Each structure stands twice: as C-alpha cells, then as structure tokens.
Amino acid sequence: MTGLEQRLVALGSALDVPETPNLAPAVLARIGARPARRTRGVVLAFAVVVVASLLAALAIPDARSALARFLHIGGARIELVDRLPAVPTTPPELELTLGQRVTLDEARAQSSFPLLELDERPDAVYVGERGTIWFLYGTRDAVRLLVAQTPRVAIDEPFVLKKLVQAGTTVEPATVRGKPAYFLIGEPHVVLLLDENGLTYEESARLAQDVLVWEEDGRTVRLEGDLTRAEALDIARSLR
Amino acid sequence: MEDRPPTDAALAERARQGDERAFEELVRMHSGIAFRTAYLLTGSAADAEDAAQAGFVKAWGALGRFRKGAEFRPWLLRIVANEAHNRRRSAQRRDSLALRAAVADVSGDAVPSPEAAALDQDSRRMLLGAVNRLDERDRDVLACRYFLDLSERETAEVLGVRHGTVKSRTARALERLRAEVEE
C-alpha cells in the first residue's frame, strides 16, 4: 500500500460518520411477507421500471430546443422532435452516464459479442457499465437516437410486467426478429436491471422517452428516442 | 464443544427459507457497514438510514435469488449502494456531496488511533477536499476501497462494475489525488 493509500485509510477512520441507528425494528416491521422463492436457480434477468423521481438529473438539456430533426436509418424516415422537460442539468451529464468514448472499431473489438449495427454509422460510441455498448446518433446536445446493447442479461417478463404495471407504465408487446420485445410508454423512465445474482441495479432511460427493449443472442438491446412504436420497431428490425 | 455463532452463509440460507429471526440477526450484524456505506455514498444521515433500511427490506425480498454459497455482505451492500445512489440522484446532490472529517480525535487528551495519527489535521483537510472534488464514480470507488475497507472484488460487486473498472478507476483517482496533495 502506498503512502497515499495509507493516508486515505487514515482519513476513513477519521471521517465524521454518524452513529448507526438501530435499523432492525423498522426493517422487521416492513418485511411482513416471506421472501420470494424462485426455482430457476441463477437467473439472468432484465427489467425496466418507471420511477418518477429520477429523471430530472438524467435528461438532456440542450435537446429542449424544439426543432424537428430527421434521421434516415435502415430505409425508414424517422422524424424526431424534442419534447424534453426543462431540467437542471449540464450537457456532459449524458456522456458521464454512457461511459468511455471509443471508436466504432474499438467498440467492436472490446465487445464480448458481435454488435448489432445499423447501416448508418453512429455519431458517437461509448463503452459503459457492464460492457454496455452505446451508439449515439445526433450530437451530445441534440440526441436523436440511443442504442444500448448489454451482454449477459435477459428479460424476465413476469418481473418486467409486474413492476411496470405497478408503476403505471403502458407495456406494448411486440416482436423483433421473432424475439419478444416490449415498447414501454410513459415517462420518465428508469431501467432496473437484474444481474446474475438477481440483484437490481438502476440505469436511467437517458432520454426520458419511451423505450423499446428486447433480448437477442445473449444481450439486451434498448432503443431510446422520441420514437413511435412503429418507428422504434423499424429501427430495431434494421439492426443486424 | 463451544458453540460458534452462525455464519453469514448459514443465516442467509435460513433466511432464504423464510426464517425471520435469522434475517434479523443478519440485519444486526451488518447494520453498521450498511449504514456507513450508505452514508459515504449519500452524505446524509437521513438518506443513509433510509437507504440502509430499504436495502435490508429489498434483500429480504430478493433472498430467493441469492446464490447459495455466495457472500452475503457484498450482495447486501450492493443493494444498499443502489438505494443510496437512488437517493443521491433524487436529491440532485451529486455534485454537492461532501464528506466531513471529525476534528476531535486528534486534539483532545485521548490517544489517537495509529491511523488517525498518521494524518495531521491540515493534510487531512487537504486530502478530504481533494476526495470531495473527485468525480462521483471515482469517489465511490475510493470510499469502498479505503473508507469501507472492501477488497477490489467486493467493490466491484457493490458498485456493480467490473473488476477491471475498479482497478482503473482506483488508479485514476489516486493519480488525481496525488497531483493535488503531493505536488
């Protein structure tokens, strides 16, 4: 351990952390039910849920300029109109939440799976948490489309539907290349993922727009943009 | 033969079968580290208590998915950290989070711990300021590694990132700190 690391350990011991409250009574009072049981063993699961409180910090500000933009992807002409709410955030926020900027070739090389790509090259590519590859179309300040591909997670349909119904989101089932897909309508969005241990962790729906998600060949794919269901499906089916 | 206290694994397995008393024991055993983790990630005692409490409740609900033989502590802390991150984002405190160092332990009559004695107050203040100015992800990694004494593997699990990411973020954060406090 270096001197600096030793100083950090010493600093940790001197931090002003309040005394731990007695958590047990409140916890026990709240766990009225028995724990859920599953018999499927290790479950790789993916879920999406809407939570109203999170989005302000995660939307994109400059895209508020209400201009129609046009994107031609896979033969589909997609009109994207920004209707993002006025939220206090800064443009670099998006990049921080996407990950490390890389080239498309670097993403292809780093990815543990063959990337699904559109004919049109993305304007920016990022490698984020859990090996998620992000394709950004447009600019950081005016995003038209985000495509996220995350390996080693799968859609757990009962979980998705239960959570989304609880949250009041509309879920429209669809298919992409024969795979079950879900078009999630309602904003703001937050994505909850379940890892191999069955633990949830949060991911924001970066654009606070409707989301199309599906599972394909060992990854989940997520499309975000100001897209109708038909537009999102057109783009999804153009990925290859 | 002396009775040994049940291990995390044994308690977790009993809790998984619905034994609330076993889970209560786990709550009591891990309340301290859960609250400290949440506090270091939120900077708020109220949010930390809320996050730790919610973390335990969610852990109870997720026990059916807890892998037999897995380590309970990092699994629990992962849930707590998620709850803490949610509250930090909700409060939009992302950029204003600031940890504070106690000031009493090196100035009174009490003998400071060897660790605390290693830092005088000025250098501690300077180091803490530099830590607080780090990007939140770098700060979280340092908090797990050095303030919570978690291993790299545990840190990766708690923060939901890859092991390599912990290594690279730690190295980057240390480099930034070094530039600030050792120049």
GROMACS .gro file of C-alpha atoms in nm:
model
  423
    1MET     CA    1   0.000   0.000   0.000
    2THR     CA    2   0.141   0.337  -0.099
    3GLY     CA    3   0.172   0.633   0.134
    4LEU     CA    4  -0.126   0.797  -0.026
    5GLU     CA    5  -0.337   0.487   0.021
    6GLN     CA    6  -0.234   0.470   0.387
    7ARG     CA    7  -0.338   0.833   0.427
    8LEU     CA    8  -0.676   0.752   0.273
    9VAL     CA    9  -0.727   0.467   0.518
   10ALA     CA   10  -0.638   0.705   0.799
   11LEU     CA   11  -0.878   0.962   0.661
   12GLY     CA   12  -1.150   0.699   0.653
   13SER     CA   13  -1.102   0.629   1.021
   14ALA     CA   14  -1.138   0.999   1.094
   15LEU     CA   15  -1.450   1.061   0.887
   16ASP     CA   16  -1.742   1.208   1.068
   17VAL     CA   17  -1.990   0.925   1.018
   18PRO     CA   18  -2.298   0.945   1.240
   19GLU     CA   19  -2.370   0.663   1.480
   20THR     CA   20  -2.552   0.374   1.317
   21PRO     CA   21  -2.920   0.385   1.402
   22ASN     CA   22  -3.099   0.073   1.517
   23LEU     CA   23  -3.229  -0.049   1.185
   24ALA     CA   24  -3.366  -0.386   1.286
   25PRO     CA   25  -3.706  -0.285   1.429
   26ALA     CA   26  -3.805  -0.084   1.123
   27VAL     CA   27  -3.673  -0.347   0.883
   28LEU     CA   28  -3.858  -0.627   1.058
   29ALA     CA   29  -4.174  -0.420   1.065
   30ARG     CA   30  -4.152  -0.371   0.690
   31ILE     CA   31  -4.089  -0.731   0.590
   32GLY     CA   32  -4.430  -0.862   0.654
   33ALA     CA   33  -4.407  -1.114   0.374
   34ARG     CA   34  -4.185  -1.412   0.335
   35PRO     CA   35  -3.906  -1.382   0.082
   36ALA     CA   36  -3.991  -1.463  -0.274
   37ARG     CA   37  -3.875  -1.807  -0.384
   38ARG     CA   38  -3.752  -1.900  -0.722
   39THR     CA   39  -3.674  -2.241  -0.852
   40ARG     CA   40  -3.492  -2.146  -1.164
   41GLY     CA   41  -3.158  -2.109  -0.992
   42VAL     CA   42  -2.937  -1.846  -1.136
   43VAL     CA   43  -3.149  -1.612  -1.332
   44LEU     CA   44  -3.012  -1.364  -1.575
   45ALA     CA   45  -3.277  -1.109  -1.587
   46PHE     CA   46  -3.351  -0.770  -1.725
   47ALA     CA   47  -3.629  -0.544  -1.619
   48VAL     CA   48  -3.748  -0.198  -1.687
   49VAL     CA   49  -3.950   0.011  -1.449
   50VAL     CA   50  -4.062   0.368  -1.436
   51VAL     CA   51  -3.974   0.574  -1.133
   52ALA     CA   52  -4.087   0.929  -1.132
   53SER     CA   53  -3.826   1.082  -0.912
   54LEU     CA   54  -3.507   1.021  -1.105
   55LEU     CA   55  -3.528   1.172  -1.440
   56ALA     CA   56  -3.463   1.533  -1.376
   57ALA     CA   57  -3.097   1.465  -1.323
   58LEU     CA   58  -3.061   1.242  -1.621
   59ALA     CA   59  -3.233   1.401  -1.917
   60ILE     CA   60  -3.061   1.603  -2.179
   61PRO     CA   61  -3.097   1.977  -2.163
   62ASP     CA   62  -2.996   2.118  -2.494
   63ALA     CA   63  -3.227   1.887  -2.674
   64ARG     CA   64  -3.502   2.108  -2.544
   65SER     CA   65  -3.476   2.323  -2.849
   66ALA     CA   66  -3.798   2.217  -3.004
   67LEU     CA   67  -3.682   2.159  -3.358
   68ALA     CA   68  -3.779   1.872  -3.574
   69ARG     CA   69  -3.487   1.671  -3.697
   70PHE     CA   70  -3.476   1.393  -3.943
   71LEU     CA   71  -3.291   1.073  -3.933
   72HIS     CA   72  -3.271   0.821  -4.209
   73ILE     CA   73  -3.198   0.480  -4.072
   74GLY     CA   74  -3.238   0.149  -4.244
   75GLY     CA   75  -3.465   0.296  -4.506
   76ALA     CA   76  -3.705   0.437  -4.251
   77ARG     CA   77  -3.750   0.809  -4.233
   78ILE     CA   78  -3.779   0.896  -3.870
   79GLU     CA   79  -3.886   1.235  -3.751
   80LEU     CA   80  -3.759   1.319  -3.409
   81VAL     CA   81  -3.899   1.611  -3.221
   82ASP     CA   82  -3.763   1.711  -2.887
   83ARG     CA   83  -4.016   1.749  -2.614
   84LEU     CA   84  -3.787   1.709  -2.319
   85PRO     CA   85  -3.878   1.883  -1.997
   86ALA     CA   86  -3.676   2.171  -1.866
   87VAL     CA   87  -3.442   2.011  -1.620
   88PRO     CA   88  -3.139   2.142  -1.434
   89THR     CA   89  -2.850   1.951  -1.578
   90THR     CA   90  -2.548   2.005  -1.794
   91PRO     CA   91  -2.458   1.861  -2.132
   92PRO     CA   92  -2.164   1.649  -2.011
   93GLU     CA   93  -2.410   1.462  -1.795
   94LEU     CA   94  -2.508   1.234  -2.078
   95GLU     CA   95  -2.155   1.131  -2.158
   96LEU     CA   96  -2.088   1.065  -1.793
   97THR     CA   97  -2.379   0.827  -1.785
   98LEU     CA   98  -2.288   0.650  -2.105
   99GLY     CA   99  -1.929   0.564  -2.035
  100GLN     CA  100  -1.598   0.594  -2.210
  101ARG     CA  101  -1.591   0.734  -2.562
  102VAL     CA  102  -1.440   0.492  -2.810
  103THR     CA  103  -1.435   0.448  -3.185
  104LEU     CA  104  -1.673   0.207  -3.351
  105ASP     CA  105  -1.383  -0.025  -3.431
  106GLU     CA  106  -1.270  -0.018  -3.072
  107ALA     CA  107  -1.621  -0.098  -2.956
  108ARG     CA  108  -1.637  -0.391  -3.196
  109ALA     CA  109  -1.305  -0.517  -3.063
  110GLN     CA  110  -1.391  -0.466  -2.697
  111SER     CA  111  -1.738  -0.608  -2.712
  112SER     CA  112  -1.782  -0.964  -2.591
  113PHE     CA  113  -2.049  -1.019  -2.856
  114PRO     CA  114  -2.094  -0.925  -3.223
  115LEU     CA  115  -2.259  -0.586  -3.226
  116LEU     CA  116  -2.590  -0.528  -3.394
  117GLU     CA  117  -2.543  -0.227  -3.616
  118LEU     CA  118  -2.744  -0.002  -3.842
  119ASP     CA  119  -2.636   0.092  -4.191
  120GLU     CA  120  -2.571   0.443  -4.069
  121ARG     CA  121  -2.264   0.470  -3.851
  122PRO     CA  122  -2.329   0.616  -3.508
  123ASP     CA  123  -2.206   0.967  -3.442
  124ALA     CA  124  -2.051   0.860  -3.113
  125VAL     CA  125  -1.983   0.528  -2.943
  126TYR     CA  126  -1.931   0.459  -2.575
  127VAL     CA  127  -1.844   0.160  -2.362
  128GLY     CA  128  -2.028   0.181  -2.032
  129GLU     CA  129  -2.105  -0.019  -1.724
  130ARG     CA  130  -2.128  -0.395  -1.759
  131GLY     CA  131  -1.987  -0.385  -2.104
  132THR     CA  132  -2.280  -0.192  -2.244
  133ILE     CA  133  -2.206  -0.055  -2.590
  134TRP     CA  134  -2.386   0.271  -2.663
  135PHE     CA  135  -2.445   0.409  -3.010
  136LEU     CA  136  -2.538   0.775  -3.013
  137TYR     CA  137  -2.696   0.928  -3.322
  138GLY     CA  138  -2.705   1.303  -3.338
  139THR     CA  139  -2.493   1.512  -3.108
  140ARG     CA  140  -2.444   1.512  -2.739
  141ASP     CA  141  -2.657   1.822  -2.718
  142ALA     CA  142  -2.925   1.702  -2.955
  143VAL     CA  143  -2.957   1.328  -2.938
  144ARG     CA  144  -3.183   1.165  -3.193
  145LEU     CA  145  -3.137   0.803  -3.104
  146LEU     CA  146  -2.956   0.592  -2.849
  147VAL     CA  147  -2.897   0.221  -2.896
  148ALA     CA  148  -2.767   0.027  -2.599
  149GLN     CA  149  -2.651  -0.334  -2.604
  150THR     CA  150  -2.578  -0.502  -2.273
  151PRO     CA  151  -2.444  -0.855  -2.255
  152ARG     CA  152  -2.530  -1.127  -2.007
  153VAL     CA  153  -2.874  -1.006  -1.907
  154ALA     CA  154  -3.208  -1.132  -2.020
  155ILE     CA  155  -3.562  -1.013  -1.998
  156ASP     CA  156  -3.757  -1.160  -1.711
  157GLU     CA  157  -4.105  -1.100  -1.839
  158PRO     CA  158  -4.312  -1.150  -1.522
  159PHE     CA  159  -4.084  -0.914  -1.336
  160VAL     CA  160  -4.100  -0.650  -1.606
  161LEU     CA  161  -4.473  -0.660  -1.638
  162LYS     CA  162  -4.538  -0.661  -1.266
  163LYS     CA  163  -4.309  -0.367  -1.200
  164LEU     CA  164  -4.430  -0.167  -1.491
  165VAL     CA  165  -4.793  -0.218  -1.411
  166GLN     CA  166  -4.725  -0.110  -1.056
  167ALA     CA  167  -4.555   0.199  -1.187
  168GLY     CA  168  -4.840   0.282  -1.421
  169THR     CA  169  -4.645   0.240  -1.741
  170THR     CA  170  -4.808   0.103  -2.052
  171VAL     CA  171  -4.633  -0.201  -2.194
  172GLU     CA  172  -4.699  -0.291  -2.554
  173PRO     CA  173  -4.566  -0.631  -2.655
  174ALA     CA  174  -4.402  -0.665  -2.994
  175THR     CA  175  -4.151  -0.884  -3.168
  176VAL     CA  176  -3.812  -0.814  -3.322
  177ARG     CA  177  -3.685  -1.091  -3.549
  178GLY     CA  178  -3.919  -1.325  -3.368
  179LYS     CA  179  -3.794  -1.227  -3.023
  180PRO     CA  180  -4.035  -1.089  -2.764
  181ALA     CA  181  -3.992  -0.715  -2.729
  182TYR     CA  182  -4.155  -0.454  -2.511
  183PHE     CA  183  -4.238  -0.098  -2.600
  184LEU     CA  184  -4.261   0.093  -2.277
  185ILE     CA  185  -4.474   0.402  -2.292
  186GLY     CA  186  -4.462   0.663  -2.026
  187GLU     CA  187  -4.209   0.896  -1.885
  188PRO     CA  188  -3.989   0.945  -1.707
  189HIS     CA  189  -3.815   0.612  -1.730
  190VAL     CA  190  -3.568   0.432  -1.519
  191VAL     CA  191  -3.428   0.097  -1.609
  192LEU     CA  192  -3.379  -0.165  -1.345
  193LEU     CA  193  -3.153  -0.449  -1.437
  194LEU     CA  194  -3.121  -0.777  -1.259
  195ASP     CA  195  -2.777  -0.928  -1.262
  196GLU     CA  196  -2.673  -1.290  -1.236
  197ASN     CA  197  -2.727  -1.274  -0.861
  198GLY     CA  198  -3.079  -1.149  -0.903
  199LEU     CA  199  -2.992  -0.805  -0.773
  200THR     CA  200  -3.145  -0.499  -0.922
  201TYR     CA  201  -2.943  -0.202  -1.020
  202GLU     CA  202  -3.059   0.111  -1.187
  203GLU     CA  203  -2.996   0.255  -1.524
  204SER     CA  204  -3.163   0.568  -1.640
  205ALA     CA  205  -3.353   0.590  -1.960
  206ARG     CA  206  -3.114   0.853  -2.082
  207LEU     CA  207  -3.356   1.048  -2.293
  208ALA     CA  208  -3.663   1.021  -2.071
  209GLN     CA  209  -3.851   0.892  -2.370
  210ASP     CA  210  -4.034   0.572  -2.450
  211VAL     CA  211  -3.811   0.270  -2.472
  212LEU     CA  212  -3.809  -0.043  -2.684
  213VAL     CA  213  -3.627  -0.336  -2.525
  214TRP     CA  214  -3.572  -0.691  -2.631
  215GLU     CA  215  -3.335  -0.978  -2.581
  216GLU     CA  216  -3.136  -1.119  -2.866
  217ASP     CA  217  -2.840  -1.356  -2.879
  218GLY     CA  218  -2.719  -1.312  -2.524
  219ARG     CA  219  -2.769  -0.942  -2.490
  220THR     CA  220  -3.044  -0.694  -2.426
  221VAL     CA  221  -3.094  -0.418  -2.674
  222ARG     CA  222  -3.256  -0.090  -2.585
  223LEU     CA  223  -3.364   0.188  -2.818
  224GLU     CA  224  -3.434   0.533  -2.684
  225GLY     CA  225  -3.553   0.833  -2.874
  226ASP     CA  226  -3.862   1.031  -2.942
  227LEU     CA  227  -3.999   0.743  -3.143
  228THR     CA  228  -4.338   0.596  -3.207
  229ARG     CA  229  -4.375   0.225  -3.161
  230ALA     CA  230  -4.367   0.170  -3.536
  231GLU     CA  231  -4.057   0.385  -3.578
  232ALA     CA  232  -3.877   0.209  -3.297
  233LEU     CA  233  -3.963  -0.129  -3.445
  234ASP     CA  234  -3.848  -0.018  -3.790
  235ILE     CA  235  -3.511   0.078  -3.647
  236ALA     CA  236  -3.491  -0.237  -3.435
  237ARG     CA  237  -3.554  -0.456  -3.736
  238SER     CA  238  -3.288  -0.269  -3.930
  239LEU     CA  239  -3.021  -0.364  -3.680
  240ARG     CA  240  -2.811  -0.653  -3.797
  241MET     CA  241  -1.759  -2.818   2.241
  242GLU     CA  242  -1.801  -2.443   2.220
  243ASP     CA  243  -2.095  -2.316   2.018
  244ARG     CA  244  -1.985  -2.092   1.738
  245PRO     CA  245  -2.211  -1.815   1.617
  246PRO     CA  246  -2.381  -1.899   1.290
  247THR     CA  247  -2.204  -1.774   0.982
  248ASP     CA  248  -2.343  -1.533   0.726
  249ALA     CA  249  -2.392  -1.823   0.490
  250ALA     CA  250  -2.586  -2.028   0.743
  251LEU     CA  251  -2.802  -1.733   0.843
  252ALA     CA  252  -2.865  -1.637   0.482
  253GLU     CA  253  -2.970  -1.989   0.397
  254ARG     CA  254  -3.207  -1.999   0.693
  255ALA     CA  255  -3.343  -1.658   0.598
  256ARG     CA  256  -3.389  -1.780   0.243
  257GLN     CA  257  -3.616  -2.046   0.381
  258GLY     CA  258  -3.824  -1.776   0.548
  259ASP     CA  259  -3.662  -1.764   0.893
  260GLU     CA  260  -3.721  -1.405   1.002
  261ARG     CA  261  -3.510  -1.446   1.314
  262ALA     CA  262  -3.211  -1.546   1.104
  263PHE     CA  263  -3.264  -1.240   0.888
  264GLU     CA  264  -3.294  -1.023   1.196
  265GLU     CA  265  -2.954  -1.150   1.304
  266LEU     CA  266  -2.811  -1.060   0.965
  267VAL     CA  267  -2.961  -0.712   0.996
  268ARG     CA  268  -2.800  -0.662   1.335
  269MET     CA  269  -2.464  -0.797   1.217
  270HIS     CA  270  -2.449  -0.580   0.906
  271SER     CA  271  -2.630  -0.263   1.010
  272GLY     CA  272  -2.304  -0.083   1.077
  273ILE     CA  273  -2.138  -0.146   0.743
  274ALA     CA  274  -2.467  -0.095   0.558
  275PHE     CA  275  -2.528   0.243   0.717
  276ARG     CA  276  -2.168   0.354   0.672
  277THR     CA  277  -2.177   0.252   0.306
  278ALA     CA  278  -2.498   0.444   0.250
  279TYR     CA  279  -2.368   0.746   0.435
  280LEU     CA  280  -2.047   0.760   0.235
  281LEU     CA  281  -2.249   0.744  -0.085
  282THR     CA  282  -2.517   0.996   0.011
  283GLY     CA  283  -2.350   1.226   0.264
  284SER     CA  284  -2.678   1.243   0.451
  285ALA     CA  285  -2.759   1.059   0.773
  286ALA     CA  286  -3.131   1.060   0.697
  287ASP     CA  287  -3.082   0.928   0.344
  288ALA     CA  288  -2.832   0.673   0.469
  289GLU     CA  289  -3.072   0.538   0.728
  290ASP     CA  290  -3.347   0.526   0.470
  291ALA     CA  291  -3.124   0.357   0.212
  292ALA     CA  292  -2.986   0.102   0.455
  293GLN     CA  293  -3.332   0.019   0.579
  294ALA     CA  294  -3.472  -0.012   0.227
  295GLY     CA  295  -3.168  -0.218   0.130
  296PHE     CA  296  -3.236  -0.473   0.400
  297VAL     CA  297  -3.602  -0.488   0.305
  298LYS     CA  298  -3.516  -0.545  -0.062
  299ALA     CA  299  -3.255  -0.801   0.033
  300TRP     CA  300  -3.523  -0.994   0.219
  301GLY     CA  301  -3.741  -0.987  -0.089
  302ALA     CA  302  -3.453  -1.094  -0.312
  303LEU     CA  303  -3.324  -1.377  -0.095
  304GLY     CA  304  -3.488  -1.627  -0.326
  305ARG     CA  305  -3.240  -1.517  -0.591
  306PHE     CA  306  -2.939  -1.516  -0.360
  307ARG     CA  307  -2.696  -1.776  -0.483
  308LYS     CA  308  -2.623  -2.045  -0.231
  309GLY     CA  309  -2.260  -2.018  -0.131
  310ALA     CA  310  -2.227  -1.656  -0.238
  311GLU     CA  311  -2.101  -1.398   0.009
  312PHE     CA  312  -2.380  -1.219   0.184
  313ARG     CA  313  -2.204  -0.894   0.273
  314PRO     CA  314  -2.115  -0.768  -0.076
  315TRP     CA  315  -2.451  -0.886  -0.202
  316LEU     CA  316  -2.627  -0.685   0.066
  317LEU     CA  317  -2.404  -0.382   0.021
  318ARG     CA  318  -2.476  -0.384  -0.348
  319ILE     CA  319  -2.845  -0.344  -0.275
  320VAL     CA  320  -2.777  -0.076  -0.017
  321ALA     CA  321  -2.548   0.108  -0.259
  322ASN     CA  322  -2.820   0.104  -0.524
  323GLU     CA  323  -3.063   0.252  -0.277
  324ALA     CA  324  -2.809   0.513  -0.175
  325HIS     CA  325  -2.740   0.609  -0.536
  326ASN     CA  326  -3.112   0.644  -0.598
  327ARG     CA  327  -3.147   0.884  -0.312
  328ARG     CA  328  -2.841   1.079  -0.409
  329ARG     CA  329  -2.976   1.127  -0.759
  330SER     CA  330  -3.323   1.206  -0.639
  331ALA     CA  331  -3.186   1.476  -0.415
  332GLN     CA  332  -2.969   1.604  -0.700
  333ARG     CA  333  -2.685   1.612  -0.452
  334ARG     CA  334  -2.449   1.457  -0.698
  335ASP     CA  335  -2.213   1.749  -0.715
  336SER     CA  336  -2.255   1.885  -0.369
  337LEU     CA  337  -2.184   1.571  -0.174
  338ALA     CA  338  -1.909   1.640   0.072
  339LEU     CA  339  -1.772   1.411   0.335
  340ARG     CA  340  -1.660   1.559   0.659
  341ALA     CA  341  -1.381   1.453   0.888
  342ALA     CA  342  -1.413   1.451   1.264
  343VAL     CA  343  -1.197   1.707   1.437
  344ALA     CA  344  -1.198   1.588   1.794
  345ASP     CA  345  -0.992   1.275   1.781
  346VAL     CA  346  -0.651   1.428   1.740
  347SER     CA  347  -0.685   1.739   1.952
  348GLY     CA  348  -0.812   1.604   2.283
  349ASP     CA  349  -0.643   1.408   2.555
  350ALA     CA  350  -0.736   1.077   2.407
  351VAL     CA  351  -0.462   0.896   2.228
  352PRO     CA  352  -0.541   0.897   1.859
  353SER     CA  353  -0.551   0.573   1.672
  354PRO     CA  354  -0.235   0.493   1.477
  355GLU     CA  355  -0.427   0.553   1.157
  356ALA     CA  356  -0.562   0.888   1.270
  357ALA     CA  357  -0.223   0.991   1.397
  358ALA     CA  358  -0.082   0.934   1.054
  359LEU     CA  359  -0.256   1.243   0.934
  360ASP     CA  360  -0.240   1.583   1.088
  361GLN     CA  361  -0.542   1.799   1.053
  362ASP     CA  362  -0.414   2.016   0.774
  363SER     CA  363  -0.313   1.734   0.548
  364ARG     CA  364  -0.634   1.554   0.633
  365ARG     CA  365  -0.836   1.857   0.537
  366MET     CA  366  -0.645   1.890   0.213
  367LEU     CA  367  -0.686   1.523   0.128
  368LEU     CA  368  -1.054   1.526   0.214
  369GLY     CA  369  -1.108   1.830  -0.003
  370ALA     CA  370  -0.937   1.657  -0.292
  371VAL     CA  371  -1.150   1.346  -0.241
  372ASN     CA  372  -1.465   1.555  -0.236
  373ARG     CA  373  -1.370   1.717  -0.565
  374LEU     CA  374  -1.336   1.385  -0.744
  375ASP     CA  375  -1.590   1.262  -0.993
  376GLU     CA  376  -1.857   1.074  -0.802
  377ARG     CA  377  -1.768   0.740  -0.956
  378ASP     CA  378  -1.404   0.776  -0.861
  379ARG     CA  379  -1.503   0.890  -0.515
  380ASP     CA  380  -1.733   0.591  -0.472
  381VAL     CA  381  -1.455   0.352  -0.561
  382LEU     CA  382  -1.215   0.515  -0.317
  383ALA     CA  383  -1.482   0.515  -0.046
  384CYS     CA  384  -1.535   0.143  -0.090
  385ARG     CA  385  -1.168   0.057  -0.107
  386TYR     CA  386  -1.024   0.278   0.165
  387PHE     CA  387  -1.309   0.406   0.382
  388LEU     CA  388  -1.503   0.080   0.393
  389ASP     CA  389  -1.201  -0.147   0.357
  390LEU     CA  390  -1.360  -0.355   0.084
  391SER     CA  391  -1.150  -0.563  -0.150
  392GLU     CA  392  -1.139  -0.485  -0.520
  393ARG     CA  393  -1.367  -0.778  -0.585
  394GLU     CA  394  -1.616  -0.666  -0.321
  395THR     CA  395  -1.600  -0.310  -0.450
  396ALA     CA  396  -1.680  -0.432  -0.800
  397GLU     CA  397  -1.978  -0.624  -0.673
  398VAL     CA  398  -2.105  -0.343  -0.452
  399LEU     CA  399  -2.081  -0.081  -0.725
  400GLY     CA  400  -2.199  -0.314  -1.000
  401VAL     CA  401  -1.893  -0.267  -1.218
  402ARG     CA  402  -1.628  -0.497  -1.348
  403HIS     CA  403  -1.316  -0.579  -1.153
  404GLY     CA  404  -1.104  -0.409  -1.415
  405THR     CA  405  -1.313  -0.096  -1.382
  406VAL     CA  406  -1.241  -0.082  -1.011
  407LYS     CA  407  -0.871  -0.111  -1.082
  408SER     CA  408  -0.872   0.158  -1.347
  409ARG     CA  409  -1.089   0.398  -1.150
  410THR     CA  410  -0.880   0.349  -0.839
  411ALA     CA  411  -0.562   0.417  -1.030
  412ARG     CA  412  -0.712   0.724  -1.195
  413ALA     CA  413  -0.847   0.861  -0.869
  414LEU     CA  414  -0.519   0.806  -0.687
  415GLU     CA  415  -0.336   0.979  -0.966
  416ARG     CA  416  -0.566   1.279  -0.940
  417LEU     CA  417  -0.532   1.291  -0.564
  418ARG     CA  418  -0.157   1.261  -0.588
  419ALA     CA  419  -0.144   1.552  -0.825
  420GLU     CA  420  -0.338   1.765  -0.580
  421VAL     CA  421  -0.189   1.673  -0.247
  422GLU     CA  422   0.162   1.569  -0.327
  423GLU     CA  423   0.268   1.831  -0.572
   0.00000   0.00000   0.00000
